């Protein structure tokens, strides 16, 4: 693990901490590569049940590193090849979060701007301190937040998403919760405890069941109604045949705690 991304594992919860406060935890090439590698490495790791994304310093993430981007304007193609590589890497990272078998929670203590806001929106869950702020301000500098728009528009109602995208205005944590961008808002002192409580609650569930549910949730979203019901009905049949479903139902009937096997 690199110095710009810290990693700690405790009680099945992996904390990945963006640690580049000098750039406001920008999603530089190096930061995205470190995040991608960390997520890929634990995809099949049974010791990791839940992932928390957090950050050091006053900002959660300021988005892409504009100084890094500007340096490539001097390239013969004015940076076109680099920009393609950068935004493709970002798209892969955000897609990896959605498709990752582990639930991923954003712990947001400060500003989440542009691709940083996209990072929060891509996570399955998000808890914010009341000091957190969110924006997609690309329109203010002539660069529309088109890739952040993908995650934002899938998590926030259209009118709210368009207001953020077209004005570039900053919204506070309470408005982000009202929009549906974050699950809840707590004080800065409560933030770590609130995230840990949620992470540990999820970590106590059957890992194979949680993986099944997360995967099915995202797959059915864009299906027509009848197709979604047909798909999820088959998911439930397959789920019912897993040992953890048998154990969980038996434990419920027997009024005891289930003993999960986490077997596929």
PDB file of N, CA and C in Angstrom, residues 56-130:
ATOM      1  N   UNK A  56      -7.948  11.806   5.109  1.00  0.00           N
ATOM      2  CA  UNK A  56      -7.304  12.665   6.100  1.00  0.00           C
ATOM      3  C   UNK A  56      -7.398  14.121   5.645  1.00  0.00           C
ATOM      4  N   UNK A  57      -7.288  15.035   6.597  1.00  0.00           N
ATOM      5  CA  UNK A  57      -7.292  16.451   6.252  1.00  0.00           C
ATOM      6  C   UNK A  57      -8.690  17.021   6.134  1.00  0.00           C
ATOM      7  N   UNK A  58      -8.794  18.286   5.742  1.00  0.00           N
ATOM      8  CA  UNK A  58     -10.089  18.967   5.700  1.00  0.00           C
ATOM      9  C   UNK A  58     -10.971  18.588   4.519  1.00  0.00           C
ATOM     10  N   UNK A  59     -10.403  18.000   3.471  1.00  0.00           N
ATOM     11  CA  UNK A  59     -11.183  17.626   2.287  1.00  0.00           C
ATOM     12  C   UNK A  59     -11.279  16.109   2.170  1.00  0.00           C
ATOM     13  N   UNK A  60     -12.446  15.628   1.748  1.00  0.00           N
ATOM     14  CA  UNK A  60     -12.577  14.206   1.420  1.00  0.00           C
ATOM     15  C   UNK A  60     -11.828  13.945   0.122  1.00  0.00           C
ATOM     16  N   UNK A  61     -12.214  14.640  -0.938  1.00  0.00           N
ATOM     17  CA  UNK A  61     -11.462  14.608  -2.197  1.00  0.00           C
ATOM     18  C   UNK A  61     -11.899  15.763  -3.075  1.00  0.00           C
ATOM     19  N   UNK A  62     -10.913  16.445  -3.633  1.00  0.00           N
ATOM     20  CA  UNK A  62     -11.182  17.602  -4.496  1.00  0.00           C
ATOM     21  C   UNK A  62     -11.406  17.203  -5.945  1.00  0.00           C
ATOM     22  N   UNK A  63     -11.406  15.893  -6.229  1.00  0.00           N
ATOM     23  CA  UNK A  63     -11.570  15.450  -7.611  1.00  0.00           C
ATOM     24  C   UNK A  63     -10.232  15.314  -8.309  1.00  0.00           C
ATOM     25  N   UNK A  64     -10.240  15.353  -9.619  1.00  0.00           N
ATOM     26  CA  UNK A  64      -9.002  15.179 -10.371  1.00  0.00           C
ATOM     27  C   UNK A  64      -8.020  16.316 -10.079  1.00  0.00           C
ATOM     28  N   UNK A  65      -6.745  16.001 -10.215  1.00  0.00           N
ATOM     29  CA  UNK A  65      -5.679  16.961  -9.935  1.00  0.00           C
ATOM     30  C   UNK A  65      -5.510  17.889 -11.142  1.00  0.00           C
ATOM     31  N   UNK A  66      -5.999  19.117 -11.028  1.00  0.00           N
ATOM     32  CA  UNK A  66      -5.994  20.036 -12.172  1.00  0.00           C
ATOM     33  C   UNK A  66      -4.585  20.446 -12.587  1.00  0.00           C
ATOM     34  N   UNK A  67      -3.650  20.504 -11.644  1.00  0.00           N
ATOM     35  CA  UNK A  67      -2.261  20.815 -12.007  1.00  0.00           C
ATOM     36  C   UNK A  67      -1.671  19.676 -12.832  1.00  0.00           C
ATOM     37  N   UNK A  68      -1.973  18.452 -12.457  1.00  0.00           N
ATOM     38  CA  UNK A  68      -1.516  17.282 -13.207  1.00  0.00           C
ATOM     39  C   UNK A  68      -2.112  17.287 -14.616  1.00  0.00           C
ATOM     40  N   UNK A  69      -3.394  17.632 -14.689  1.00  0.00           N
ATOM     41  CA  UNK A  69      -4.074  17.697 -15.988  1.00  0.00           C
ATOM     42  C   UNK A  69      -3.467  18.789 -16.866  1.00  0.00           C
ATOM     43  N   UNK A  70      -3.276  19.975 -16.289  1.00  0.00           N
ATOM     44  CA  UNK A  70      -2.773  21.118 -17.056  1.00  0.00           C
ATOM     45  C   UNK A  70      -1.386  20.861 -17.625  1.00  0.00           C
ATOM     46  N   UNK A  71      -0.577  20.103 -16.919  1.00  0.00           N
ATOM     47  CA  UNK A  71       0.785  19.806 -17.381  1.00  0.00           C
ATOM     48  C   UNK A  71       0.785  19.098 -18.727  1.00  0.00           C
ATOM     49  N   UNK A  72      -0.297  18.382 -19.036  1.00  0.00           N
ATOM     50  CA  UNK A  72      -0.358  17.622 -20.294  1.00  0.00           C
ATOM     51  C   UNK A  72      -0.872  18.462 -21.465  1.00  0.00           C
ATOM     52  N   UNK A  73      -1.209  19.720 -21.217  1.00  0.00           N
ATOM     53  CA  UNK A  73      -1.584  20.604 -22.327  1.00  0.00           C
ATOM     54  C   UNK A  73      -0.411  20.802 -23.281  1.00  0.00           C
ATOM     55  N   UNK A  74       0.801  20.594 -22.775  1.00  0.00           N
ATOM     56  CA  UNK A  74       1.999  20.770 -23.608  1.00  0.00           C
ATOM     57  C   UNK A  74       2.297  19.553 -24.476  1.00  0.00           C
ATOM     58  N   UNK A  75       1.549  18.468 -24.308  1.00  0.00           N
ATOM     59  CA  UNK A  75       1.750  17.283 -25.142  1.00  0.00           C
ATOM     60  C   UNK A  75       1.433  17.614 -26.600  1.00  0.00           C
ATOM     61  N   UNK A  76       2.022  16.892 -27.556  1.00  0.00           N
ATOM     62  CA  UNK A  76       1.755  17.154 -28.977  1.00  0.00           C
ATOM     63  C   UNK A  76       0.269  17.109 -29.340  1.00  0.00           C
ATOM     64  N   UNK A  77      -0.486  16.246 -28.643  1.00  0.00           N
ATOM     65  CA  UNK A  77      -1.922  16.133 -28.930  1.00  0.00           C
ATOM     66  C   UNK A  77      -2.765  16.971 -27.973  1.00  0.00           C
ATOM     67  N   UNK A  78      -2.107  17.932 -27.278  1.00  0.00           N
ATOM     68  CA  UNK A  78      -2.746  18.809 -26.297  1.00  0.00           C
ATOM     69  C   UNK A  78      -3.338  18.029 -25.123  1.00  0.00           C
ATOM     70  N   UNK A  79      -2.847  16.822 -24.938  1.00  0.00           N
ATOM     71  CA  UNK A  79      -3.260  16.033 -23.777  1.00  0.00           C
ATOM     72  C   UNK A  79      -4.349  15.025 -24.048  1.00  0.00           C
ATOM     73  N   UNK A  80      -4.776  14.898 -25.308  1.00  0.00           N
ATOM     74  CA  UNK A  80      -5.925  14.041 -25.620  1.00  0.00           C
ATOM     75  C   UNK A  80      -5.726  12.597 -25.155  1.00  0.00           C
ATOM     76  N   UNK A  81      -4.563  12.026 -25.442  1.00  0.00           N
ATOM     77  CA  UNK A  81      -4.311  10.629 -25.057  1.00  0.00           C
ATOM     78  C   UNK A  81      -4.300  10.482 -23.537  1.00  0.00           C
ATOM     79  N   UNK A  82      -3.678  11.438 -22.874  1.00  0.00           N
ATOM     80  CA  UNK A  82      -3.637  11.400 -21.405  1.00  0.00           C
ATOM     81  C   UNK A  82      -5.037  11.543 -20.819  1.00  0.00           C
ATOM     82  N   UNK A  83      -5.828  12.476 -21.364  1.00  0.00           N
ATOM     83  CA  UNK A  83      -7.180  12.680 -20.848  1.00  0.00           C
ATOM     84  C   UNK A  83      -8.018  11.413 -21.022  1.00  0.00           C
ATOM     85  N   UNK A  84      -7.873  10.758 -22.168  1.00  0.00           N
ATOM     86  CA  UNK A  84      -8.606   9.515 -22.412  1.00  0.00           C
ATOM     87  C   UNK A  84      -8.229   8.458 -21.377  1.00  0.00           C
ATOM     88  N   UNK A  85      -6.939   8.350 -21.126  1.00  0.00           N
ATOM     89  CA  UNK A  85      -6.445   7.377 -20.147  1.00  0.00           C
ATOM     90  C   UNK A  85      -6.950   7.711 -18.742  1.00  0.00           C
ATOM     91  N   UNK A  86      -6.904   8.984 -18.382  1.00  0.00           N
ATOM     92  CA  UNK A  86      -7.313   9.422 -17.047  1.00  0.00           C
ATOM     93  C   UNK A  86      -8.789   9.143 -16.787  1.00  0.00           C
ATOM     94  N   UNK A  87      -9.643   9.568 -17.725  1.00  0.00           N
ATOM     95  CA  UNK A  87     -11.077   9.418 -17.499  1.00  0.00           C
ATOM     96  C   UNK A  87     -11.526   7.966 -17.636  1.00  0.00           C
ATOM     97  N   UNK A  88     -10.816   7.187 -18.438  1.00  0.00           N
ATOM     98  CA  UNK A  88     -11.106   5.750 -18.524  1.00  0.00           C
ATOM     99  C   UNK A  88     -10.747   5.051 -17.215  1.00  0.00           C
ATOM    100  N   UNK A  89      -9.614   5.446 -16.628  1.00  0.00           N
ATOM    101  CA  UNK A  89      -9.208   4.876 -15.336  1.00  0.00           C
ATOM    102  C   UNK A  89     -10.211   5.239 -14.250  1.00  0.00           C
ATOM    103  N   UNK A  90     -10.703   6.471 -14.298  1.00  0.00           N
ATOM    104  CA  UNK A  90     -11.699   6.906 -13.325  1.00  0.00           C
ATOM    105  C   UNK A  90     -12.993   6.114 -13.491  1.00  0.00           C
ATOM    106  N   UNK A  91     -13.418   5.928 -14.735  1.00  0.00           N
ATOM    107  CA  UNK A  91     -14.638   5.159 -14.998  1.00  0.00           C
ATOM    108  C   UNK A  91     -14.494   3.726 -14.499  1.00  0.00           C
ATOM    109  N   UNK A  92     -13.320   3.146 -14.720  1.00  0.00           N
ATOM    110  CA  UNK A  92     -13.087   1.775 -14.252  1.00  0.00           C
ATOM    111  C   UNK A  92     -13.149   1.701 -12.733  1.00  0.00           C
ATOM    112  N   UNK A  93     -12.553   2.681 -12.058  1.00  0.00           N
ATOM    113  CA  UNK A  93     -12.559   2.702 -10.598  1.00  0.00           C
ATOM    114  C   UNK A  93     -13.983   2.795 -10.057  1.00  0.00           C
ATOM    115  N   UNK A  94     -14.761   3.725 -10.590  1.00  0.00           N
ATOM    116  CA  UNK A  94     -16.126   3.909 -10.095  1.00  0.00           C
ATOM    117  C   UNK A  94     -16.985   2.681 -10.384  1.00  0.00           C
ATOM    118  N   UNK A  95     -16.795   2.093 -11.552  1.00  0.00           N
ATOM    119  CA  UNK A  95     -17.529   0.873 -11.893  1.00  0.00           C
ATOM    120  C   UNK A  95     -17.126  -0.269 -10.974  1.00  0.00           C
ATOM    121  N   UNK A  96     -15.842  -0.331 -10.633  1.00  0.00           N
ATOM    122  CA  UNK A  96     -15.356  -1.378  -9.728  1.00  0.00           C
ATOM    123  C   UNK A  96     -16.002  -1.274  -8.351  1.00  0.00           C
ATOM    124  N   UNK A  97     -16.260  -0.055  -7.901  1.00  0.00           N
ATOM    125  CA  UNK A  97     -16.915   0.135  -6.603  1.00  0.00           C
ATOM    126  C   UNK A  97     -18.328  -0.429  -6.643  1.00  0.00           C
ATOM    127  N   UNK A  98     -19.061  -0.102  -7.697  1.00  0.00           N
ATOM    128  CA  UNK A  98     -20.436  -0.585  -7.834  1.00  0.00           C
ATOM    129  C   UNK A  98     -20.473  -2.104  -7.970  1.00  0.00           C
ATOM    130  N   UNK A  99     -19.549  -2.655  -8.718  1.00  0.00           N
ATOM    131  CA  UNK A  99     -19.553  -4.097  -8.991  1.00  0.00           C
ATOM    132  C   UNK A  99     -18.748  -4.912  -7.985  1.00  0.00           C
ATOM    133  N   UNK A 100     -18.142  -4.253  -7.028  1.00  0.00           N
ATOM    134  CA  UNK A 100     -17.338  -4.965  -6.032  1.00  0.00           C
ATOM    135  C   UNK A 100     -18.237  -5.853  -5.175  1.00  0.00           C
ATOM    136  N   UNK A 101     -17.787  -7.060  -4.853  1.00  0.00           N
ATOM    137  CA  UNK A 101     -18.630  -7.956  -4.054  1.00  0.00           C
ATOM    138  C   UNK A 101     -18.826  -7.506  -2.610  1.00  0.00           C
ATOM    139  N   UNK A 102     -17.967  -6.618  -2.121  1.00  0.00           N
ATOM    140  CA  UNK A 102     -18.087  -6.137  -0.741  1.00  0.00           C
ATOM    141  C   UNK A 102     -18.872  -4.819  -0.709  1.00  0.00           C
ATOM    142  N   UNK A 103     -19.718  -4.613   0.291  1.00  0.00           N
ATOM    143  CA  UNK A 103     -20.349  -3.306   0.458  1.00  0.00           C
ATOM    144  C   UNK A 103     -19.283  -2.247   0.766  1.00  0.00           C
ATOM    145  N   UNK A 104     -19.444  -1.068   0.175  1.00  0.00           N
ATOM    146  CA  UNK A 104     -18.460   0.007   0.342  1.00  0.00           C
ATOM    147  C   UNK A 104     -19.167   1.247   0.884  1.00  0.00           C
ATOM    148  N   UNK A 105     -18.651   1.755   1.998  1.00  0.00           N
ATOM    149  CA  UNK A 105     -19.249   2.900   2.688  1.00  0.00           C
ATOM    150  C   UNK A 105     -18.304   4.093   2.601  1.00  0.00           C
ATOM    151  N   UNK A 106     -18.828   5.242   2.201  1.00  0.00           N
ATOM    152  CA  UNK A 106     -18.036   6.477   2.212  1.00  0.00           C
ATOM    153  C   UNK A 106     -18.213   7.178   3.555  1.00  0.00           C
ATOM    154  N   UNK A 107     -17.099   7.537   4.169  1.00  0.00           N
ATOM    155  CA  UNK A 107     -17.090   8.311   5.419  1.00  0.00           C
ATOM    156  C   UNK A 107     -16.583   9.707   5.064  1.00  0.00           C
ATOM    157  N   UNK A 108     -17.494  10.667   4.989  1.00  0.00           N
ATOM    158  CA  UNK A 108     -17.175  11.973   4.404  1.00  0.00           C
ATOM    159  C   UNK A 108     -17.082  13.043   5.491  1.00  0.00           C
ATOM    160  N   UNK A 109     -15.874  13.563   5.675  1.00  0.00           N
ATOM    161  CA  UNK A 109     -15.640  14.547   6.732  1.00  0.00           C
ATOM    162  C   UNK A 109     -15.530  15.973   6.211  1.00  0.00           C
ATOM    163  N   UNK A 110     -15.306  16.138   4.901  1.00  0.00           N
ATOM    164  CA  UNK A 110     -15.082  17.474   4.351  1.00  0.00           C
ATOM    165  C   UNK A 110     -15.592  17.583   2.927  1.00  0.00           C
ATOM    166  N   UNK A 111     -14.966  18.429   2.136  1.00  0.00           N
ATOM    167  CA  UNK A 111     -15.428  18.696   0.781  1.00  0.00           C
ATOM    168  C   UNK A 111     -15.235  17.492  -0.135  1.00  0.00           C
ATOM    169  N   UNK A 112     -16.290  17.152  -0.867  1.00  0.00           N
ATOM    170  CA  UNK A 112     -16.230  16.142  -1.920  1.00  0.00           C
ATOM    171  C   UNK A 112     -16.645  16.833  -3.212  1.00  0.00           C
ATOM    172  N   UNK A 113     -15.658  17.129  -4.056  1.00  0.00           N
ATOM    173  CA  UNK A 113     -15.880  17.959  -5.231  1.00  0.00           C
ATOM    174  C   UNK A 113     -15.624  17.184  -6.514  1.00  0.00           C
ATOM    175  N   UNK A 114     -16.468  17.414  -7.531  1.00  0.00           N
ATOM    176  CA  UNK A 114     -16.283  16.824  -8.863  1.00  0.00           C
ATOM    177  C   UNK A 114     -16.132  15.301  -8.769  1.00  0.00           C
ATOM    178  N   UNK A 115     -14.978  14.760  -9.181  1.00  0.00           N
ATOM    179  CA  UNK A 115     -14.793  13.309  -9.104  1.00  0.00           C
ATOM    180  C   UNK A 115     -14.796  12.815  -7.662  1.00  0.00           C
ATOM    181  N   UNK A 116     -14.521  13.704  -6.703  1.00  0.00           N
ATOM    182  CA  UNK A 116     -14.642  13.337  -5.293  1.00  0.00           C
ATOM    183  C   UNK A 116     -16.088  13.118  -4.906  1.00  0.00           C
ATOM    184  N   UNK A 117     -16.983  13.951  -5.439  1.00  0.00           N
ATOM    185  CA  UNK A 117     -18.417  13.768  -5.247  1.00  0.00           C
ATOM    186  C   UNK A 117     -18.876  12.489  -5.953  1.00  0.00           C
ATOM    187  N   UNK A 118     -18.315  12.243  -7.119  1.00  0.00           N
ATOM    188  CA  UNK A 118     -18.582  11.014  -7.866  1.00  0.00           C
ATOM    189  C   UNK A 118     -18.195   9.785  -7.047  1.00  0.00           C
ATOM    190  N   UNK A 119     -17.078   9.876  -6.345  1.00  0.00           N
ATOM    191  CA  UNK A 119     -16.613   8.767  -5.514  1.00  0.00           C
ATOM    192  C   UNK A 119     -17.627   8.456  -4.417  1.00  0.00           C
ATOM    193  N   UNK A 120     -18.148   9.493  -3.776  1.00  0.00           N
ATOM    194  CA  UNK A 120     -19.167   9.301  -2.740  1.00  0.00           C
ATOM    195  C   UNK A 120     -20.426   8.679  -3.340  1.00  0.00           C
ATOM    196  N   UNK A 121     -20.871   9.225  -4.470  1.00  0.00           N
ATOM    197  CA  UNK A 121     -22.093   8.733  -5.105  1.00  0.00           C
ATOM    198  C   UNK A 121     -21.959   7.288  -5.570  1.00  0.00           C
ATOM    199  N   UNK A 122     -20.748   6.868  -5.898  1.00  0.00           N
ATOM    200  CA  UNK A 122     -20.531   5.505  -6.382  1.00  0.00           C
ATOM    201  C   UNK A 122     -20.587   4.473  -5.266  1.00  0.00           C
ATOM    202  N   UNK A 123     -20.326   4.895  -4.033  1.00  0.00           N
ATOM    203  CA  UNK A 123     -20.340   3.958  -2.904  1.00  0.00           C
ATOM    204  C   UNK A 123     -21.770   3.501  -2.609  1.00  0.00           C
ATOM    205  N   UNK A 124     -21.887   2.337  -2.001  1.00  0.00           N
ATOM    206  CA  UNK A 124     -23.203   1.782  -1.690  1.00  0.00           C
ATOM    207  C   UNK A 124     -23.916   2.595  -0.616  1.00  0.00           C
ATOM    208  N   UNK A 125     -23.149   3.101   0.325  1.00  0.00           N
ATOM    209  CA  UNK A 125     -23.683   3.866   1.443  1.00  0.00           C
ATOM    210  C   UNK A 125     -22.739   5.029   1.729  1.00  0.00           C
ATOM    211  N   UNK A 126     -23.257   6.072   2.359  1.00  0.00           N
ATOM    212  CA  UNK A 126     -22.404   7.208   2.721  1.00  0.00           C
ATOM    213  C   UNK A 126     -22.940   7.865   3.981  1.00  0.00           C
ATOM    214  N   UNK A 127     -22.033   8.136   4.899  1.00  0.00           N
ATOM    215  CA  UNK A 127     -22.368   8.893   6.104  1.00  0.00           C
ATOM    216  C   UNK A 127     -21.461  10.119   6.122  1.00  0.00           C
ATOM    217  N   UNK A 128     -22.050  11.269   6.392  1.00  0.00           N
ATOM    218  CA  UNK A 128     -21.292  12.523   6.330  1.00  0.00           C
ATOM    219  C   UNK A 128     -21.326  13.250   7.661  1.00  0.00           C
ATOM    220  N   UNK A 129     -20.233  13.909   7.975  1.00  0.00           N
ATOM    221  CA  UNK A 129     -20.226  14.864   9.081  1.00  0.00           C
ATOM    222  C   UNK A 129     -20.932  16.131   8.617  1.00  0.00           C
ATOM    223  N   UNK A 130     -21.424  16.899   9.569  1.00  0.00           N
ATOM    224  CA  UNK A 130     -22.109  18.135   9.170  1.00  0.00           C
ATOM    225  C   UNK A 130     -21.143  19.195   8.648  1.00  0.00           C
TER     226      UNK A 130
END
